[in-house]
Short mmCIF file of C-alpha atoms and ligand atoms in Angstrom, two decimals:
data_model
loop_
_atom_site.label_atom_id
_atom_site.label_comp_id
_atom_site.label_asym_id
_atom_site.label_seq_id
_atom_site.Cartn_x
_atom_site.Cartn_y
_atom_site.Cartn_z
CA UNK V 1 171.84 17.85 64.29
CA UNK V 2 168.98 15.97 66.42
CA UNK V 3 166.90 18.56 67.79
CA UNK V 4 166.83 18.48 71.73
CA UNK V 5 163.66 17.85 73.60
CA UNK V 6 164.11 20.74 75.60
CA UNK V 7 163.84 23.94 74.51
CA UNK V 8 163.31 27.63 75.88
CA UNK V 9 159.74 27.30 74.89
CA UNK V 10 159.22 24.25 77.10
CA UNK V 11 161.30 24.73 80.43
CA UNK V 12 161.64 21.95 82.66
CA UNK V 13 159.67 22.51 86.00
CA UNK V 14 161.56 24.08 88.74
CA UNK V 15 163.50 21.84 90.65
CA UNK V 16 163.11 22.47 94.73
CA UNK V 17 165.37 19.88 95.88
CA UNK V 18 168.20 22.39 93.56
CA UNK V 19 167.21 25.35 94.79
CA UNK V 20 165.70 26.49 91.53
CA UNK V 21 164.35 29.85 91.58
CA UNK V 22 165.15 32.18 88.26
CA UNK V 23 166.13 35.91 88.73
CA UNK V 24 163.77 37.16 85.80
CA UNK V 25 163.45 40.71 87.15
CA UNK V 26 165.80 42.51 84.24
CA UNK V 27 166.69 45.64 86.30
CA UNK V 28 168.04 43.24 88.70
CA UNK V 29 170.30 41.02 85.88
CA UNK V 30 171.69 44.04 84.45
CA UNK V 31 172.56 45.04 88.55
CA UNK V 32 174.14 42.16 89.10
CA UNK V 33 175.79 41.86 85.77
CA UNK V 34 177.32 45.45 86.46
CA UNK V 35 178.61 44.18 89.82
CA UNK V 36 180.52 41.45 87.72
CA UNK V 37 182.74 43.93 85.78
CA UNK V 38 183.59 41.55 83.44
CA UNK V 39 185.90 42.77 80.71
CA UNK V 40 186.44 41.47 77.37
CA UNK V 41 189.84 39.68 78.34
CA UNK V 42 188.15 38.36 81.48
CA UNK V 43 187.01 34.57 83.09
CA UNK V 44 184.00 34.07 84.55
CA UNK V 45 182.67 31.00 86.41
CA UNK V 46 179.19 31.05 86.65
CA UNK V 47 177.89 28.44 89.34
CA UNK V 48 174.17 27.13 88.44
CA UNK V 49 173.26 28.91 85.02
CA UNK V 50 169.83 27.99 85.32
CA UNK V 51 167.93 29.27 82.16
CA UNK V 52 170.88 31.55 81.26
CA UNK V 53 169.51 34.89 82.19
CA UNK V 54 172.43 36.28 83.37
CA UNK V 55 174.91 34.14 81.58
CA UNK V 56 173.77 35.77 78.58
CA UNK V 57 173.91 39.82 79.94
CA UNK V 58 177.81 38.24 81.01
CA UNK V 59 178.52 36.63 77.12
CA UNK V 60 177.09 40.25 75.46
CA UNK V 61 180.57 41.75 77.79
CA UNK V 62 182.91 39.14 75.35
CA UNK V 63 184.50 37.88 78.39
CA UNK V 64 184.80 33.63 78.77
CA UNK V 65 182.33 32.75 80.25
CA UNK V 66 182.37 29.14 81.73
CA UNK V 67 179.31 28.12 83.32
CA UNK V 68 178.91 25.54 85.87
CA UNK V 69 175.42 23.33 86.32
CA UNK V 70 174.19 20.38 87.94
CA UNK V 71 170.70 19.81 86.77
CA UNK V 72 170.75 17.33 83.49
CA UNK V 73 167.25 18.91 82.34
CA UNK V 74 168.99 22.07 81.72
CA UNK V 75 171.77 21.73 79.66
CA UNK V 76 169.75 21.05 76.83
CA UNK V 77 168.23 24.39 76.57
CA UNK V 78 171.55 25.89 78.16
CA UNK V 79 173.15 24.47 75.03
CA UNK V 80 170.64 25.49 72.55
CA UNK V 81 170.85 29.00 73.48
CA UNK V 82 174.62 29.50 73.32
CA UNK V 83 176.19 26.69 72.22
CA UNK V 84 176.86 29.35 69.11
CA UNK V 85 178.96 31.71 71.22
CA UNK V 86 182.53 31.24 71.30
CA UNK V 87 182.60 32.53 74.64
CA UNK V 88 180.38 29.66 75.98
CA UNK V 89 181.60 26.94 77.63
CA UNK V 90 179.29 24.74 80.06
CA UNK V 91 180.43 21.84 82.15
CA UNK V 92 177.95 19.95 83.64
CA UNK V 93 179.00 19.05 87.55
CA UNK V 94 178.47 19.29 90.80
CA UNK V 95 180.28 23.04 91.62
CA UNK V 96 181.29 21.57 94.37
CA UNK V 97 183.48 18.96 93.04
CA UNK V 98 184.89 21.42 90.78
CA UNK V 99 188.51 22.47 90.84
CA UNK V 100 188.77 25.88 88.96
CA UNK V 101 191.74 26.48 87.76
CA UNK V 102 191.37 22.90 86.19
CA UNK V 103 188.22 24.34 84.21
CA UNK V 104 190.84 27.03 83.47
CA UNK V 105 193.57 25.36 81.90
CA UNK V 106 191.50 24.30 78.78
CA UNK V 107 190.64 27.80 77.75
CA UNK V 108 193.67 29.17 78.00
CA UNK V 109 196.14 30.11 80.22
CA UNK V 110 195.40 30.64 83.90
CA UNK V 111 195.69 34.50 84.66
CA UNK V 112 197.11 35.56 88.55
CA UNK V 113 195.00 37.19 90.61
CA UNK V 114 196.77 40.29 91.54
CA UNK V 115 198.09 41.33 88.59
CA UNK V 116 197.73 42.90 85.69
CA UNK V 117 195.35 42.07 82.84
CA UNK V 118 192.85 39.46 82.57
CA UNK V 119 191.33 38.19 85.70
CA UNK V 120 188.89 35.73 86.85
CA UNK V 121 185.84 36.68 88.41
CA UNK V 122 182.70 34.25 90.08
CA UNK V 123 179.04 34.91 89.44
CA UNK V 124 176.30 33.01 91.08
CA UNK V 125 173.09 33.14 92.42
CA UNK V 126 173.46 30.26 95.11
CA UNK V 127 170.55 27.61 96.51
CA UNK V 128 170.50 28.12 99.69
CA UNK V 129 170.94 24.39 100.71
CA UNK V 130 175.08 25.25 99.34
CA UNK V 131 175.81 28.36 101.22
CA UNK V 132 178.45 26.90 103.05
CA UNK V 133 179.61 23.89 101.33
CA UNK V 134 180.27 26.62 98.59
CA UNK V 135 181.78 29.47 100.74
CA UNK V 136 184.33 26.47 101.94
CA UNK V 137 185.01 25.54 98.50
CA UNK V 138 185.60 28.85 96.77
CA UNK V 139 187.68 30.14 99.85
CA UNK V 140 190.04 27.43 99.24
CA UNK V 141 190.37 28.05 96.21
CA UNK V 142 190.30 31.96 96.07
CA UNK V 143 193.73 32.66 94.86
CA UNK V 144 192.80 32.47 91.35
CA UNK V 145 189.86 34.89 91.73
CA UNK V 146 190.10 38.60 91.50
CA UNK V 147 186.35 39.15 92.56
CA UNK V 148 183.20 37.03 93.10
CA UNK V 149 179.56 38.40 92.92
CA UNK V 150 177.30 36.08 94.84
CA UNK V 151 173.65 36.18 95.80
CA UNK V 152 172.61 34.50 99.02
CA UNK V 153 169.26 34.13 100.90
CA UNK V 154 169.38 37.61 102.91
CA UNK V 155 169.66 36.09 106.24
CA UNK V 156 172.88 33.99 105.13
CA UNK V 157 174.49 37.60 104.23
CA UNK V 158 173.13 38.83 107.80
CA UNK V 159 175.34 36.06 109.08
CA UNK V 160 178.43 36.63 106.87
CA UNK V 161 178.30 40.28 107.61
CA UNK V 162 177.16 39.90 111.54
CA UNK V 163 179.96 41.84 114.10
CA UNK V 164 181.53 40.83 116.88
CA UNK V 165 179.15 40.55 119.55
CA UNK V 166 175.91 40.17 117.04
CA UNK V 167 174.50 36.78 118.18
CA UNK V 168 174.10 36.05 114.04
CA UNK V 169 178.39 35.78 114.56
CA UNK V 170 179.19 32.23 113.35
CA UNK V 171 181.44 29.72 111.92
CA UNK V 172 180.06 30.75 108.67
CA UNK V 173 181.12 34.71 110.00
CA UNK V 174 184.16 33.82 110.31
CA UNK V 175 184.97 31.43 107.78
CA UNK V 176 184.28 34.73 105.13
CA UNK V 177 186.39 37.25 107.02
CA UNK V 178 188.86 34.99 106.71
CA UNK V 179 188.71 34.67 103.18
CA UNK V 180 187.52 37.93 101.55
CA UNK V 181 186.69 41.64 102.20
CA UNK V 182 182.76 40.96 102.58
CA UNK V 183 180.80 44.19 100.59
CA UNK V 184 176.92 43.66 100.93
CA UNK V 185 176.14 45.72 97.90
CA UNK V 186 172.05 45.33 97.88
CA UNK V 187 168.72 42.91 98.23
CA UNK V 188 166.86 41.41 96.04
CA UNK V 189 162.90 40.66 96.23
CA UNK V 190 161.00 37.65 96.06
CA UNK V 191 159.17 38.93 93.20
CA UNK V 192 162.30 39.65 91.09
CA UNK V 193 162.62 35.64 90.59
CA UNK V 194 160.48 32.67 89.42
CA UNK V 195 158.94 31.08 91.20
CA UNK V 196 158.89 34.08 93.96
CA UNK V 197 161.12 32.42 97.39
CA UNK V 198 159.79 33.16 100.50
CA UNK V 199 162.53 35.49 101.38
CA UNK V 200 164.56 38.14 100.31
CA UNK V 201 167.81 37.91 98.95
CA UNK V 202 171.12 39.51 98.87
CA UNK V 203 174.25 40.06 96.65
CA UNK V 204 177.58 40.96 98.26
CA UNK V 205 180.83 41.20 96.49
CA UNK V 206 183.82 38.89 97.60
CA UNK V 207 187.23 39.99 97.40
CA UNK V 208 189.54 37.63 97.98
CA UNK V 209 192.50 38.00 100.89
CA UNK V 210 195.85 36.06 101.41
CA UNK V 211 196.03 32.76 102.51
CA UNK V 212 196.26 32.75 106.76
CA UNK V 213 199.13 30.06 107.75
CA UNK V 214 196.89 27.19 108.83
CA UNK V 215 193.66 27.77 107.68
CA UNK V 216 192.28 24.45 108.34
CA UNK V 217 193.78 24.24 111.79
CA UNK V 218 192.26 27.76 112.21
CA UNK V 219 188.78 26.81 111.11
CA UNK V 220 188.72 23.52 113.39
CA UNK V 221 189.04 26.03 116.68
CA UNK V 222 186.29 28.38 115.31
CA UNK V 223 183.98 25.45 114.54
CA UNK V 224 185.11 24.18 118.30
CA UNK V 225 184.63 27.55 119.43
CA UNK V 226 180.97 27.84 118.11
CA UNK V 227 180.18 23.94 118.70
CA UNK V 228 177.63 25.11 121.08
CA UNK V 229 176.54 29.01 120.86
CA UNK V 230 174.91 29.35 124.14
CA UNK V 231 178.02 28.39 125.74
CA UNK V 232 181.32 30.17 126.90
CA UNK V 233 184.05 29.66 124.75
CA UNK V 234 185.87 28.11 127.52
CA UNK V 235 183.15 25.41 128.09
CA UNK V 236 183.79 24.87 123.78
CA UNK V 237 187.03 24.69 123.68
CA UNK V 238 186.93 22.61 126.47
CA UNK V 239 186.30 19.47 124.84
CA UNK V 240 189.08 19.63 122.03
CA UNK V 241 192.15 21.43 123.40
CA UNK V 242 193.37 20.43 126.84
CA UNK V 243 195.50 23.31 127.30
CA UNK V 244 192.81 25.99 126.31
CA UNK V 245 192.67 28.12 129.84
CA UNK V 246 196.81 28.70 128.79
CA UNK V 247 195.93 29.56 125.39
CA UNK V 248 193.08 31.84 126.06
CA UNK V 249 195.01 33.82 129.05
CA UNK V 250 198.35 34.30 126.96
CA UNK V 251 195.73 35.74 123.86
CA UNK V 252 194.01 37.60 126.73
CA UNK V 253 190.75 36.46 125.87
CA UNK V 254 188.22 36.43 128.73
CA UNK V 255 187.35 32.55 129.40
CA UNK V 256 183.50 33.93 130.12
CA UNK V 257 182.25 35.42 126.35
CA UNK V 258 180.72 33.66 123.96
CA UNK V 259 182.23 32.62 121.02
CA UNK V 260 180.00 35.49 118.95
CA UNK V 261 182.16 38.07 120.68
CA UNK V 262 185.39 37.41 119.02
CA UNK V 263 186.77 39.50 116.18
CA UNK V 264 188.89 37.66 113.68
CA UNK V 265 191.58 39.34 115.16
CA UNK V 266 191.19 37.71 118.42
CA UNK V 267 190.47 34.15 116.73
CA UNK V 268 193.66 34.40 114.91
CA UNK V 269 195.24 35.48 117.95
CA UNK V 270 193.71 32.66 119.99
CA UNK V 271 195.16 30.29 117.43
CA UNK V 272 198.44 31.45 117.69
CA UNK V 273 198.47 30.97 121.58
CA UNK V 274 196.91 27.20 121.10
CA UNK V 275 199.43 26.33 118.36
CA UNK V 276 202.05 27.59 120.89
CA UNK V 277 200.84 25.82 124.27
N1 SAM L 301 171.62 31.70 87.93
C1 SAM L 301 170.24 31.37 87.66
C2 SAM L 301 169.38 32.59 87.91
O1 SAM L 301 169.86 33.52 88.57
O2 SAM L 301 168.23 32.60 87.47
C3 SAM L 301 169.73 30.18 88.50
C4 SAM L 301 169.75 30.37 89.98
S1 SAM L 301 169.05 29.05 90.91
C5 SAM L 301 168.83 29.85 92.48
C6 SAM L 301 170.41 27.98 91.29
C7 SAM L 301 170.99 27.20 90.13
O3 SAM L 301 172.08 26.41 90.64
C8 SAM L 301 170.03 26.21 89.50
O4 SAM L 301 170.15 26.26 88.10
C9 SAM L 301 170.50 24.84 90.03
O5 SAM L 301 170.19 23.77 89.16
C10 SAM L 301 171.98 25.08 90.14
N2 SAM L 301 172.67 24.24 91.12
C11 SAM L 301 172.20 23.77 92.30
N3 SAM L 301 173.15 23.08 92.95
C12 SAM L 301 174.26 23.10 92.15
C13 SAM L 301 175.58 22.55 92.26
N4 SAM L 301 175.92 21.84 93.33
N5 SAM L 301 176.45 22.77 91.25
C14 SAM L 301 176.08 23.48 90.15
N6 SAM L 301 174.86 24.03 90.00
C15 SAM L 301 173.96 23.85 90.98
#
């Protein structure tokens, strides 16, 4: 076999522009690993491996492990570690481009969320530049998961988790109440990783919840509805649905709040009344 270039012994810089900053802290791994549950039988899709710190606390459990990573310069050393394991698989893509249950399909059969025996289950400790673009992604595509562990920069779990009437309420808010039953389950320090971020972090657990009728058409009046925060959501929703004093009366929705002050409840209710007028 050629020997790679890259090896554990000589990691490749961190990588800003990927949001590259390794959980090394080991009470931390083994936290987050817990959080995983990963059984023997189980999947899990690992977004952004990095070194493999935690990818290799989820191998030691038996489960599949398929791990997801964008950076070229690391799937040399990724390889060299576990290439070995049976249990390994690594695909090297953009997560986002990724359809899962594709990446299923050659490992074996795709097991239904919901019922018994194995699941799949999402790890990943996310760049903060992806938040979104990977909440979007993995909501639409959270039927086949049974749980996901993610880490996020604190203040994106202060928005996920912000109440109605919290001015941190958001698209993003909504978006993930939409999805999944948010659990914040704790934070993380800037010294736990290398190189040390300038802020804290925090893992919540994602469980996934039924599909709502028209999502998309639902998320296009929340994104309306935010479009500019300072604003009443009558002055938003102004712009993109001419009938939107009807709608908001027949929901009983005061024209006045903001769009912060909604519970998904109301939003769904809202969208109702607009798909009706
Ligand atoms: N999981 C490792 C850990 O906890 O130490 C690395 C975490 S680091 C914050 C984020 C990882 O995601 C990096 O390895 C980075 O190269 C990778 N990454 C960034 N964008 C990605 C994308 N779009 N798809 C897949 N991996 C990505």
């Amino acid at each position: 076999m050629k020997p790679s270039k890259e090896t554990h012994n000589e990691p490749t810089r961190p990588k800003k522009s990927l949001g590259q900053n390794f959980l090394t802290d080991p009470n931390y791994l083994t936290k987050i690993a817990a959080a995983v549950e990963a059984k023997q039988e189980d999947s899990i899709i690992e977004i952004g491996p990095g070194r493999g710190a935690l990818t290799e606390l989820l191998l030691q459990t038996g489960a599949k492990v398929i791990a997801i990573e964008l950076d070229r310069d690391l799937i040399g050393p990724l390889r060299e570690s576990f290439s070995r394991r049976e249990n390994f698989h690594l695909i090297e893509r953009d997560a986002l481009t990724v359809d899962f249950s594709d990446l299923l399909y050659p490992f074996g059969s795709v097991p239904q969320a919901g019922t018994a025996g194995p699941s799949v289950k999402l790890a990943a400790n996310l760049p903060y530049y992806i938040s979104t673009a990977v909440l979007r992604h993995i909501a639409a595509q959270r039927e086949i998961f049974t749980s996901l562990i993610l880490m996020f920069q604190r203040e994106v779990v202060h928005r996920i988790t912000a109440r109605a009437g919290n001015s941190e309420r958001g698209y993003l808010t909504v978006l993930a109440e939409l999805a999944f039953d948010v659990q914040k389950l704790f934070d993380v320090p800037p010294a736990a990783f290398w190189p040390a971020p300038k802020v804290w972090s925090s893992v919540v657990k994602l469980t996934p919840k039924p599909y709502f009728k028209d999502e998309a058409g639902m998320l296009q009046l929340v994104s309306a509805g935010f479009a500019q925060k300072r604003k009443t959501i009558a002055n938003n929703l102004k712009a993109f649905y001419p009938k939107y004093d009807i709608a908001l009366r027949a929901a009983e929705i005061d024209p006045k709040i903001r769009a912060e002050a909604l519970t998904l409840d109301e939003w769904q209710r809202l969208y109702r009344a607009i798909a009706a007028v």
